[in-house]
Amino acid sequence: MVRTVRRVAAIVASGLAAGVLSLGPTTSASAGPTPPPAGVEVTGAGMAEPLRLSADTHPTEVSAVIDQVSFLANARTSADPDKSDLGPKYTVVVFTGETPKQAYDLYPKASGGPRIYRPAKQPSSRKATAGWFFGRLTMSETLRTVGVPLERQLDTVGGGAGGGERLIPEDAINPTRDIDEALSELQRLLLLNVAVVLTIGFGLAGITLLIRRRSR
């Protein structure tokens, strides 16, 4: 059962890699033998040596990393970010067997959300259009779980790529503050209700007194 799951995961990883390798303009190739298994290599801040993963032995991890860049074929480029707000850089190289094919620079801790840079110069002879993209919200946790030395990020909202604010602000996750605000609002509501009841009561008493005086 485990071998079957690994085999399916490896096939999925190879399929994702094939999709990634078609991101740039390509020329048609004649049919050939089954390509070797996909793989990825990650290098970057805090890493003493490259992290190399193959779909043969780590199919789930390879699929997860490739998924971080596989959507770029249909994604629009974004404006160039402020380089001082990008945070640590991690370069991901996608392999077919032992041959590097595509390279991407990932910035999981960028201000405003993860960013990806696709350089025009690629390891293979394929041409790519250089550009910046918004990355997936899960980028930081994905890299961390496959072995990249990143701190655990608990406030990530799952989902795909897109612009805008991508992380929940820390001050928004404060249950104590929310409870205090709710109790304060409830107290104001109760005081308002008491004031309304007293006003109605005094009004009715005044009307009753006026009617009695006129009836004498």
PDB file of N, CA, C and O in Angstrom, residues 60-124:
ATOM      1  N   THR A  60       6.124  13.324  -2.120  1.00  0.00           N
ATOM      2  CA  THR A  60       5.202  14.314  -1.550  1.00  0.00           C
ATOM      3  C   THR A  60       5.875  15.670  -1.415  1.00  0.00           C
ATOM      4  O   THR A  60       5.301  16.713  -1.754  1.00  0.00           O
ATOM      5  N   GLU A  61       7.122  15.660  -0.924  1.00  0.00           N
ATOM      6  CA  GLU A  61       7.850  16.914  -0.736  1.00  0.00           C
ATOM      7  C   GLU A  61       8.154  17.589  -2.073  1.00  0.00           C
ATOM      8  O   GLU A  61       8.026  18.811  -2.206  1.00  0.00           O
ATOM      9  N   VAL A  62       8.553  16.792  -3.062  1.00  0.00           N
ATOM     10  CA  VAL A  62       8.850  17.354  -4.388  1.00  0.00           C
ATOM     11  C   VAL A  62       7.597  17.978  -4.994  1.00  0.00           C
ATOM     12  O   VAL A  62       7.635  19.090  -5.537  1.00  0.00           O
ATOM     13  N   SER A  63       6.469  17.284  -4.883  1.00  0.00           N
ATOM     14  CA  SER A  63       5.209  17.825  -5.410  1.00  0.00           C
ATOM     15  C   SER A  63       4.846  19.132  -4.726  1.00  0.00           C
ATOM     16  O   SER A  63       4.388  20.082  -5.374  1.00  0.00           O
ATOM     17  N   ALA A  64       5.048  19.183  -3.404  1.00  0.00           N
ATOM     18  CA  ALA A  64       4.688  20.384  -2.649  1.00  0.00           C
ATOM     19  C   ALA A  64       5.530  21.578  -3.071  1.00  0.00           C
ATOM     20  O   ALA A  64       5.017  22.695  -3.221  1.00  0.00           O
ATOM     21  N   VAL A  65       6.830  21.362  -3.282  1.00  0.00           N
ATOM     22  CA  VAL A  65       7.712  22.462  -3.679  1.00  0.00           C
ATOM     23  C   VAL A  65       7.395  22.916  -5.103  1.00  0.00           C
ATOM     24  O   VAL A  65       7.288  24.119  -5.380  1.00  0.00           O
ATOM     25  N   ILE A  66       7.222  21.966  -6.013  1.00  0.00           N
ATOM     26  CA  ILE A  66       6.921  22.320  -7.399  1.00  0.00           C
ATOM     27  C   ILE A  66       5.583  23.045  -7.494  1.00  0.00           C
ATOM     28  O   ILE A  66       5.400  23.950  -8.321  1.00  0.00           O
ATOM     29  N   ASP A  67       4.649  22.680  -6.624  1.00  0.00           N
ATOM     30  CA  ASP A  67       3.335  23.333  -6.628  1.00  0.00           C
ATOM     31  C   ASP A  67       3.444  24.824  -6.324  1.00  0.00           C
ATOM     32  O   ASP A  67       2.573  25.606  -6.707  1.00  0.00           O
ATOM     33  N   GLN A  68       4.514  25.233  -5.656  1.00  0.00           N
ATOM     34  CA  GLN A  68       4.696  26.646  -5.333  1.00  0.00           C
ATOM     35  C   GLN A  68       4.992  27.496  -6.570  1.00  0.00           C
ATOM     36  O   GLN A  68       4.836  28.721  -6.531  1.00  0.00           O
ATOM     37  N   VAL A  69       5.411  26.861  -7.665  1.00  0.00           N
ATOM     38  CA  VAL A  69       5.740  27.619  -8.883  1.00  0.00           C
ATOM     39  C   VAL A  69       4.982  27.133 -10.110  1.00  0.00           C
ATOM     40  O   VAL A  69       5.054  27.759 -11.170  1.00  0.00           O
ATOM     41  N   SER A  70       4.238  26.043  -9.986  1.00  0.00           N
ATOM     42  CA  SER A  70       3.594  25.455 -11.160  1.00  0.00           C
ATOM     43  C   SER A  70       2.491  26.326 -11.741  1.00  0.00           C
ATOM     44  O   SER A  70       2.136  26.187 -12.909  1.00  0.00           O
ATOM     45  N   PHE A  71       1.930  27.244 -10.945  1.00  0.00           N
ATOM     46  CA  PHE A  71       0.825  28.081 -11.420  1.00  0.00           C
ATOM     47  C   PHE A  71       1.291  29.287 -12.233  1.00  0.00           C
ATOM     48  O   PHE A  71       0.474  30.027 -12.787  1.00  0.00           O
ATOM     49  N   LEU A  72       2.597  29.514 -12.312  1.00  0.00           N
ATOM     50  CA  LEU A  72       3.108  30.725 -12.958  1.00  0.00           C
ATOM     51  C   LEU A  72       2.797  30.790 -14.449  1.00  0.00           C
ATOM     52  O   LEU A  72       2.830  31.870 -15.041  1.00  0.00           O
ATOM     53  N   ALA A  73       2.491  29.650 -15.060  1.00  0.00           N
ATOM     54  CA  ALA A  73       2.190  29.651 -16.496  1.00  0.00           C
ATOM     55  C   ALA A  73       0.990  30.530 -16.807  1.00  0.00           C
ATOM     56  O   ALA A  73       0.912  31.146 -17.871  1.00  0.00           O
ATOM     57  N   ASN A  74       0.039  30.607 -15.868  1.00  0.00           N
ATOM     58  CA  ASN A  74      -1.177  31.387 -16.095  1.00  0.00           C
ATOM     59  C   ASN A  74      -1.272  32.610 -15.186  1.00  0.00           C
ATOM     60  O   ASN A  74      -2.327  33.238 -15.111  1.00  0.00           O
ATOM     61  N   ALA A  75      -0.190  32.919 -14.494  1.00  0.00           N
ATOM     62  CA  ALA A  75      -0.218  34.041 -13.549  1.00  0.00           C
ATOM     63  C   ALA A  75       0.297  35.314 -14.208  1.00  0.00           C
ATOM     64  O   ALA A  75       1.160  35.280 -15.090  1.00  0.00           O
ATOM     65  N   ARG A  76      -0.243  36.433 -13.764  1.00  0.00           N
ATOM     66  CA  ARG A  76       0.224  37.729 -14.249  1.00  0.00           C
ATOM     67  C   ARG A  76       1.387  38.212 -13.397  1.00  0.00           C
ATOM     68  O   ARG A  76       1.430  37.970 -12.195  1.00  0.00           O
ATOM     69  N   THR A  77       2.302  38.893 -14.040  1.00  0.00           N
ATOM     70  CA  THR A  77       3.410  39.460 -13.282  1.00  0.00           C
ATOM     71  C   THR A  77       2.908  40.627 -12.443  1.00  0.00           C
ATOM     72  O   THR A  77       1.891  41.245 -12.747  1.00  0.00           O
ATOM     73  N   SER A  78       3.637  40.911 -11.374  1.00  0.00           N
ATOM     74  CA  SER A  78       3.278  42.015 -10.490  1.00  0.00           C
ATOM     75  C   SER A  78       4.330  43.109 -10.601  1.00  0.00           C
ATOM     76  O   SER A  78       5.369  42.940 -11.252  1.00  0.00           O
ATOM     77  N   ALA A  79       4.060  44.220  -9.956  1.00  0.00           N
ATOM     78  CA  ALA A  79       5.037  45.309  -9.933  1.00  0.00           C
ATOM     79  C   ALA A  79       6.269  44.870  -9.145  1.00  0.00           C
ATOM     80  O   ALA A  79       6.187  44.025  -8.252  1.00  0.00           O
ATOM     81  N   ASP A  80       7.407  45.453  -9.483  1.00  0.00           N
ATOM     82  CA  ASP A  80       8.633  45.124  -8.761  1.00  0.00           C
ATOM     83  C   ASP A  80       8.501  45.547  -7.301  1.00  0.00           C
ATOM     84  O   ASP A  80       8.129  46.687  -7.011  1.00  0.00           O
ATOM     85  N   PRO A  81       8.795  44.644  -6.371  1.00  0.00           N
ATOM     86  CA  PRO A  81       8.672  44.988  -4.952  1.00  0.00           C
ATOM     87  C   PRO A  81       9.865  45.797  -4.468  1.00  0.00           C
ATOM     88  O   PRO A  81      10.890  45.901  -5.153  1.00  0.00           O
ATOM     89  N   ASP A  82       9.724  46.352  -3.276  1.00  0.00           N
ATOM     90  CA  ASP A  82      10.836  47.039  -2.628  1.00  0.00           C
ATOM     91  C   ASP A  82      11.817  45.976  -2.149  1.00  0.00           C
ATOM     92  O   ASP A  82      11.471  45.110  -1.349  1.00  0.00           O
ATOM     93  N   LYS A  83      13.024  46.018  -2.662  1.00  0.00           N
ATOM     94  CA  LYS A  83      14.005  44.976  -2.348  1.00  0.00           C
ATOM     95  C   LYS A  83      14.296  44.875  -0.849  1.00  0.00           C
ATOM     96  O   LYS A  83      14.642  43.807  -0.349  1.00  0.00           O
ATOM     97  N   SER A  84      14.127  45.975  -0.116  1.00  0.00           N
ATOM     98  CA  SER A  84      14.423  45.950   1.318  1.00  0.00           C
ATOM     99  C   SER A  84      13.349  45.222   2.120  1.00  0.00           C
ATOM    100  O   SER A  84      13.546  44.919   3.293  1.00  0.00           O
ATOM    101  N   ASP A  85      12.205  44.933   1.501  1.00  0.00           N
ATOM    102  CA  ASP A  85      11.098  44.279   2.206  1.00  0.00           C
ATOM    103  C   ASP A  85      10.930  42.813   1.817  1.00  0.00           C
ATOM    104  O   ASP A  85       9.938  42.191   2.177  1.00  0.00           O
ATOM    105  N   LEU A  86      11.892  42.263   1.083  1.00  0.00           N
ATOM    106  CA  LEU A  86      11.723  40.903   0.571  1.00  0.00           C
ATOM    107  C   LEU A  86      12.068  39.819   1.587  1.00  0.00           C
ATOM    108  O   LEU A  86      11.539  38.713   1.521  1.00  0.00           O
ATOM    109  N   GLY A  87      12.966  40.104   2.510  1.00  0.00           N
ATOM    110  CA  GLY A  87      13.358  39.072   3.465  1.00  0.00           C
ATOM    111  C   GLY A  87      14.307  38.060   2.838  1.00  0.00           C
ATOM    112  O   GLY A  87      14.860  38.282   1.757  1.00  0.00           O
ATOM    113  N   PRO A  88      14.493  36.903   3.489  1.00  0.00           N
ATOM    114  CA  PRO A  88      15.442  35.900   2.991  1.00  0.00           C
ATOM    115  C   PRO A  88      15.018  35.310   1.649  1.00  0.00           C
ATOM    116  O   PRO A  88      13.832  35.141   1.379  1.00  0.00           O
ATOM    117  N   LYS A  89      16.031  34.996   0.825  1.00  0.00           N
ATOM    118  CA  LYS A  89      15.776  34.424  -0.504  1.00  0.00           C
ATOM    119  C   LYS A  89      16.147  32.948  -0.518  1.00  0.00           C
ATOM    120  O   LYS A  89      17.159  32.535   0.036  1.00  0.00           O
ATOM    121  N   TYR A  90      15.295  32.151  -1.187  1.00  0.00           N
ATOM    122  CA  TYR A  90      15.564  30.733  -1.377  1.00  0.00           C
ATOM    123  C   TYR A  90      15.384  30.410  -2.859  1.00  0.00           C
ATOM    124  O   TYR A  90      14.321  30.664  -3.432  1.00  0.00           O
ATOM    125  N   THR A  91      16.433  29.880  -3.456  1.00  0.00           N
ATOM    126  CA  THR A  91      16.393  29.546  -4.875  1.00  0.00           C
ATOM    127  C   THR A  91      15.984  28.089  -5.043  1.00  0.00           C
ATOM    128  O   THR A  91      16.594  27.188  -4.451  1.00  0.00           O
ATOM    129  N   VAL A  92      14.950  27.873  -5.832  1.00  0.00           N
ATOM    130  CA  VAL A  92      14.458  26.521  -6.117  1.00  0.00           C
ATOM    131  C   VAL A  92      14.789  26.178  -7.565  1.00  0.00           C
ATOM    132  O   VAL A  92      14.415  26.914  -8.483  1.00  0.00           O
ATOM    133  N   VAL A  93      15.499  25.081  -7.754  1.00  0.00           N
ATOM    134  CA  VAL A  93      15.830  24.589  -9.096  1.00  0.00           C
ATOM    135  C   VAL A  93      15.079  23.285  -9.314  1.00  0.00           C
ATOM    136  O   VAL A  93      15.149  22.372  -8.489  1.00  0.00           O
ATOM    137  N   VAL A  94      14.343  23.217 -10.418  1.00  0.00           N
ATOM    138  CA  VAL A  94      13.587  22.012 -10.762  1.00  0.00           C
ATOM    139  C   VAL A  94      14.438  21.152 -11.691  1.00  0.00           C
ATOM    140  O   VAL A  94      14.981  21.644 -12.686  1.00  0.00           O
ATOM    141  N   PHE A  95      14.542  19.869 -11.349  1.00  0.00           N
ATOM    142  CA  PHE A  95      15.372  18.934 -12.107  1.00  0.00           C
ATOM    143  C   PHE A  95      14.513  17.899 -12.829  1.00  0.00           C
ATOM    144  O   PHE A  95      13.404  17.571 -12.395  1.00  0.00           O
ATOM    145  N   THR A  96      15.060  17.400 -13.920  1.00  0.00           N
ATOM    146  CA  THR A  96      14.569  16.170 -14.532  1.00  0.00           C
ATOM    147  C   THR A  96      15.721  15.186 -14.469  1.00  0.00           C
ATOM    148  O   THR A  96      16.708  15.332 -15.192  1.00  0.00           O
ATOM    149  N   GLY A  97      15.611  14.235 -13.577  1.00  0.00           N
ATOM    150  CA  GLY A  97      16.755  13.364 -13.318  1.00  0.00           C
ATOM    151  C   GLY A  97      17.868  14.169 -12.677  1.00  0.00           C
ATOM    152  O   GLY A  97      17.701  14.765 -11.622  1.00  0.00           O
ATOM    153  N   GLU A  98      19.018  14.240 -13.351  1.00  0.00           N
ATOM    154  CA  GLU A  98      20.154  15.015 -12.856  1.00  0.00           C
ATOM    155  C   GLU A  98      20.330  16.323 -13.620  1.00  0.00           C
ATOM    156  O   GLU A  98      21.310  17.041 -13.407  1.00  0.00           O
ATOM    157  N   THR A  99      19.394  16.643 -14.492  1.00  0.00           N
ATOM    158  CA  THR A  99      19.520  17.834 -15.332  1.00  0.00           C
ATOM    159  C   THR A  99      18.671  18.978 -14.801  1.00  0.00           C
ATOM    160  O   THR A  99      17.447  18.853 -14.711  1.00  0.00           O
ATOM    161  N   PRO A 100      19.285  20.106 -14.422  1.00  0.00           N
ATOM    162  CA  PRO A 100      18.503  21.265 -13.975  1.00  0.00           C
ATOM    163  C   PRO A 100      17.769  21.899 -15.153  1.00  0.00           C
ATOM    164  O   PRO A 100      18.334  22.068 -16.232  1.00  0.00           O
ATOM    165  N   LYS A 101      16.508  22.251 -14.929  1.00  0.00           N
ATOM    166  CA  LYS A 101      15.687  22.777 -16.013  1.00  0.00           C
ATOM    167  C   LYS A 101      15.209  24.201 -15.771  1.00  0.00           C
ATOM    168  O   LYS A 101      15.257  25.040 -16.659  1.00  0.00           O
ATOM    169  N   GLN A 102      14.681  24.461 -14.584  1.00  0.00           N
ATOM    170  CA  GLN A 102      14.122  25.777 -14.288  1.00  0.00           C
ATOM    171  C   GLN A 102      14.581  26.238 -12.911  1.00  0.00           C
ATOM    172  O   GLN A 102      14.799  25.416 -12.015  1.00  0.00           O
ATOM    173  N   ALA A 103      14.709  27.563 -12.746  1.00  0.00           N
ATOM    174  CA  ALA A 103      15.123  28.129 -11.465  1.00  0.00           C
ATOM    175  C   ALA A 103      14.214  29.294 -11.092  1.00  0.00           C
ATOM    176  O   ALA A 103      13.793  30.068 -11.963  1.00  0.00           O
ATOM    177  N   TYR A 104      13.919  29.408  -9.809  1.00  0.00           N
ATOM    178  CA  TYR A 104      13.052  30.470  -9.297  1.00  0.00           C
ATOM    179  C   TYR A 104      13.600  30.949  -7.957  1.00  0.00           C
ATOM    180  O   TYR A 104      14.126  30.157  -7.174  1.00  0.00           O
ATOM    181  N   ASP A 105      13.462  32.236  -7.708  1.00  0.00           N
ATOM    182  CA  ASP A 105      13.835  32.804  -6.414  1.00  0.00           C
ATOM    183  C   ASP A 105      12.568  33.026  -5.599  1.00  0.00           C
ATOM    184  O   ASP A 105      11.673  33.764  -6.024  1.00  0.00           O
ATOM    185  N   LEU A 106      12.493  32.388  -4.441  1.00  0.00           N
ATOM    186  CA  LEU A 106      11.313  32.476  -3.585  1.00  0.00           C
ATOM    187  C   LEU A 106      11.613  33.322  -2.352  1.00  0.00           C
ATOM    188  O   LEU A 106      12.681  33.184  -1.737  1.00  0.00           O
ATOM    189  N   TYR A 107      10.664  34.174  -2.000  1.00  0.00           N
ATOM    190  CA  TYR A 107      10.794  35.050  -0.830  1.00  0.00           C
ATOM    191  C   TYR A 107       9.573  34.825   0.074  1.00  0.00           C
ATOM    192  O   TYR A 107       8.589  35.562   0.003  1.00  0.00           O
ATOM    193  N   PRO A 108       9.611  33.805   0.930  1.00  0.00           N
ATOM    194  CA  PRO A 108       8.438  33.456   1.747  1.00  0.00           C
ATOM    195  C   PRO A 108       8.090  34.475   2.820  1.00  0.00           C
ATOM    196  O   PRO A 108       6.961  34.501   3.300  1.00  0.00           O
ATOM    197  N   LYS A 109       9.047  35.317   3.219  1.00  0.00           N
ATOM    198  CA  LYS A 109       8.816  36.272   4.300  1.00  0.00           C
ATOM    199  C   LYS A 109       8.698  37.710   3.798  1.00  0.00           C
ATOM    200  O   LYS A 109       8.829  38.655   4.581  1.00  0.00           O
ATOM    201  N   ALA A 110       8.431  37.890   2.524  1.00  0.00           N
ATOM    202  CA  ALA A 110       8.328  39.241   1.970  1.00  0.00           C
ATOM    203  C   ALA A 110       7.168  40.000   2.600  1.00  0.00           C
ATOM    204  O   ALA A 110       6.133  39.419   2.942  1.00  0.00           O
ATOM    205  N   SER A 111       7.359  41.300   2.763  1.00  0.00           N
ATOM    206  CA  SER A 111       6.304  42.140   3.316  1.00  0.00           C
ATOM    207  C   SER A 111       5.109  42.158   2.369  1.00  0.00           C
ATOM    208  O   SER A 111       5.251  42.380   1.174  1.00  0.00           O
ATOM    209  N   GLY A 112       3.911  41.906   2.912  1.00  0.00           N
ATOM    210  CA  GLY A 112       2.716  41.865   2.083  1.00  0.00           C
ATOM    211  C   GLY A 112       2.408  40.498   1.526  1.00  0.00           C
ATOM    212  O   GLY A 112       1.383  40.309   0.883  1.00  0.00           O
ATOM    213  N   GLY A 113       3.271  39.521   1.774  1.00  0.00           N
ATOM    214  CA  GLY A 113       3.012  38.165   1.311  1.00  0.00           C
ATOM    215  C   GLY A 113       4.149  37.613   0.476  1.00  0.00           C
ATOM    216  O   GLY A 113       4.993  38.357  -0.028  1.00  0.00           O
ATOM    217  N   PRO A 114       4.215  36.292   0.322  1.00  0.00           N
ATOM    218  CA  PRO A 114       5.293  35.644  -0.430  1.00  0.00           C
ATOM    219  C   PRO A 114       5.408  36.167  -1.859  1.00  0.00           C
ATOM    220  O   PRO A 114       4.402  36.459  -2.504  1.00  0.00           O
ATOM    221  N   ARG A 115       6.642  36.256  -2.335  1.00  0.00           N
ATOM    222  CA  ARG A 115       6.893  36.704  -3.708  1.00  0.00           C
ATOM    223  C   ARG A 115       7.804  35.702  -4.409  1.00  0.00           C
ATOM    224  O   ARG A 115       8.594  34.992  -3.774  1.00  0.00           O
ATOM    225  N   ILE A 116       7.703  35.685  -5.739  1.00  0.00           N
ATOM    226  CA  ILE A 116       8.530  34.812  -6.574  1.00  0.00           C
ATOM    227  C   ILE A 116       9.135  35.647  -7.690  1.00  0.00           C
ATOM    228  O   ILE A 116       8.450  36.475  -8.301  1.00  0.00           O
ATOM    229  N   TYR A 117      10.422  35.414  -7.943  1.00  0.00           N
ATOM    230  CA  TYR A 117      11.063  36.056  -9.091  1.00  0.00           C
ATOM    231  C   TYR A 117      11.532  34.965 -10.047  1.00  0.00           C
ATOM    232  O   TYR A 117      12.238  34.031  -9.650  1.00  0.00           O
ATOM    233  N   ARG A 118      11.114  35.090 -11.313  1.00  0.00           N
ATOM    234  CA  ARG A 118      11.563  34.149 -12.340  1.00  0.00           C
ATOM    235  C   ARG A 118      12.602  34.850 -13.204  1.00  0.00           C
ATOM    236  O   ARG A 118      12.268  35.750 -13.982  1.00  0.00           O
ATOM    237  N   PRO A 119      13.873  34.473 -13.078  1.00  0.00           N
ATOM    238  CA  PRO A 119      14.917  35.124 -13.879  1.00  0.00           C
ATOM    239  C   PRO A 119      14.850  34.687 -15.337  1.00  0.00           C
ATOM    240  O   PRO A 119      14.412  33.577 -15.649  1.00  0.00           O
ATOM    241  N   ALA A 120      15.290  35.573 -16.212  1.00  0.00           N
ATOM    242  CA  ALA A 120      15.300  35.240 -17.642  1.00  0.00           C
ATOM    243  C   ALA A 120      16.329  34.156 -17.942  1.00  0.00           C
ATOM    244  O   ALA A 120      16.108  33.286 -18.779  1.00  0.00           O
ATOM    245  N   LYS A 121      17.452  34.197 -17.222  1.00  0.00           N
ATOM    246  CA  LYS A 121      18.499  33.205 -17.431  1.00  0.00           C
ATOM    247  C   LYS A 121      18.151  31.937 -16.665  1.00  0.00           C
ATOM    248  O   LYS A 121      18.023  31.945 -15.446  1.00  0.00           O
ATOM    249  N   GLN A 122      17.975  30.850 -17.384  1.00  0.00           N
ATOM    250  CA  GLN A 122      17.589  29.581 -16.795  1.00  0.00           C
ATOM    251  C   GLN A 122      18.696  28.543 -16.982  1.00  0.00           C
ATOM    252  O   GLN A 122      19.550  28.683 -17.863  1.00  0.00           O
ATOM    253  N   PRO A 123      18.693  27.491 -16.140  1.00  0.00           N
ATOM    254  CA  PRO A 123      19.752  26.474 -16.244  1.00  0.00           C
ATOM    255  C   PRO A 123      19.770  25.765 -17.590  1.00  0.00           C
ATOM    256  O   PRO A 123      20.822  25.372 -18.073  1.00  0.00           O
ATOM    257  N   SER A 124      18.606  25.580 -18.191  1.00  0.00           N
ATOM    258  CA  SER A 124      18.542  24.898 -19.480  1.00  0.00           C
ATOM    259  C   SER A 124      18.588  25.924 -20.605  1.00  0.00           C
ATOM    260  O   SER A 124      18.739  27.116 -20.388  1.00  0.00           O
TER     261      SER A 124
END
